[in-house]
XYZ file of C-alpha atoms in Angstrom:
135
model
C -3.705 33.984 -3.085
C -4.589 30.348 -3.766
C -7.475 29.954 -6.196
C -9.713 26.911 -5.928
C -12.363 25.650 -8.313
C -15.243 24.568 -6.103
C -18.992 24.211 -5.831
C -21.243 26.858 -4.320
C -24.664 25.635 -3.197
C -27.902 27.203 -4.371
C -31.448 25.886 -4.470
C -33.971 24.956 -1.823
C -33.936 22.521 1.038
C -33.596 18.944 -0.276
C -33.191 20.311 -3.836
C -29.545 21.286 -4.204
C -28.160 23.098 -7.206
C -24.493 24.015 -7.479
C -22.440 26.552 -9.390
C -18.834 25.796 -10.277
C -16.829 28.810 -9.183
C -13.269 30.053 -9.084
C -12.773 31.479 -5.593
C -10.068 32.357 -3.108
C -9.423 29.380 -0.849
C -9.960 31.531 2.256
C -13.459 32.694 1.294
C -16.502 30.731 2.551
C -18.355 28.190 0.410
C -21.170 30.506 -0.637
C -19.143 33.681 -0.230
C -17.167 35.946 -2.525
C -16.000 34.412 -5.797
C -13.831 35.464 -8.716
C -15.792 33.940 -11.589
C -18.714 31.576 -12.260
C -17.526 28.744 -14.508
C -20.640 26.594 -14.834
C -23.342 24.721 -12.994
C -24.074 21.203 -11.716
C -27.487 19.775 -10.847
C -27.055 16.493 -8.919
C -30.759 15.618 -8.999
C -31.655 13.439 -11.983
C -33.911 14.968 -14.589
C -36.753 13.246 -16.438
C -34.229 11.401 -18.603
C -32.454 10.126 -15.468
C -29.215 12.042 -16.084
C -27.494 14.648 -13.979
C -27.187 17.984 -15.716
C -24.069 20.095 -15.844
C -22.715 22.903 -17.959
C -19.174 24.251 -17.991
C -17.315 27.033 -19.749
C -14.381 24.851 -20.851
C -12.200 27.741 -22.042
C -12.337 29.481 -18.669
C -11.872 26.225 -16.733
C -8.748 25.443 -18.760
C -7.504 28.986 -18.181
C -7.893 28.748 -14.405
C -6.213 25.336 -14.355
C -3.334 26.713 -16.455
C -2.677 29.543 -13.992
C -2.558 27.123 -11.048
C -6.089 26.886 -9.654
C -6.677 23.709 -7.643
C -10.011 21.891 -8.136
C -11.785 20.502 -5.076
C -12.535 16.760 -5.027
C -16.142 17.035 -6.299
C -15.110 19.485 -9.028
C -12.234 17.195 -9.994
C -14.721 14.324 -10.502
C -17.013 16.609 -12.550
C -14.107 17.745 -14.740
C -13.030 14.128 -15.223
C -16.519 13.160 -16.391
C -16.493 16.151 -18.756
C -13.133 15.034 -20.198
C -11.067 18.009 -19.022
C -8.908 16.225 -16.420
C -7.363 12.751 -16.197
C -8.967 10.369 -13.694
C -8.180 11.103 -10.056
C -6.075 8.483 -8.273
C -8.255 6.071 -6.345
C -7.238 3.383 -3.903
C -9.452 0.754 -2.328
C -9.392 0.226 1.382
C -9.123 -3.280 2.723
C -11.044 -2.472 5.898
C -11.805 0.677 7.839
C -8.593 2.077 9.253
C -6.586 -0.714 7.656
C -3.891 -0.679 5.022
C -4.848 0.446 1.560
C -5.014 -1.881 -1.388
C -2.599 -0.547 -4.008
C -4.283 -2.101 -7.051
C -5.592 0.563 -9.481
C -9.364 1.088 -9.727
C -11.428 2.157 -12.715
C -13.010 5.486 -11.614
C -16.224 4.985 -13.579
C -17.084 1.443 -12.522
C -15.221 1.303 -9.198
C -13.744 -2.108 -10.051
C -10.114 -3.188 -10.140
C -8.491 -2.660 -13.550
C -5.918 -5.464 -13.406
C -7.054 -8.633 -15.182
C -7.315 -11.705 -13.020
C -4.369 -14.051 -13.128
C -5.167 -17.445 -14.675
C -5.572 -20.180 -12.107
C -2.642 -22.573 -11.843
C -3.457 -25.869 -13.537
C -3.633 -28.870 -11.233
C -0.344 -30.792 -11.233
C -0.715 -33.696 -13.626
C 0.185 -37.128 -12.406
C 2.933 -38.881 -14.277
C 1.737 -42.246 -15.505
C 4.712 -43.202 -17.579
C 7.279 -43.392 -14.777
C 9.642 -46.367 -15.299
C 11.161 -46.300 -11.807
C 8.079 -47.372 -9.851
C 6.643 -49.840 -12.377
C 7.266 -53.518 -12.154
C 8.235 -55.175 -15.395
C 5.294 -56.892 -16.986
C 5.692 -60.636 -17.931
């Protein structure tokens, strides 16, 4: 039995509310679960922040026994500081080759510093070969 940490949707139409659950990978999204690990409210509150609450001890337990987090749960656990950042690659164009430069997961920008521009080649003014001797 493969256990996945995933979101189960609750709430009304246009007002989603999710619970973070440990569930068998074969069970449906809102179906049977093994344990409720927390909640996530994607709608911003009055302070403008998204609210979430997790039982960190139980999340760490499920990860230690081999549970696989889904992509949204992996991002939530990264923001909570439980997991390292997920690998992200930028796409050059739709269906095209991927850009292999690393991306900062919080800002979405490339992490490599820009290379300094090459200085313009300086002209040599003291060349003795091309100069005519001065009288």
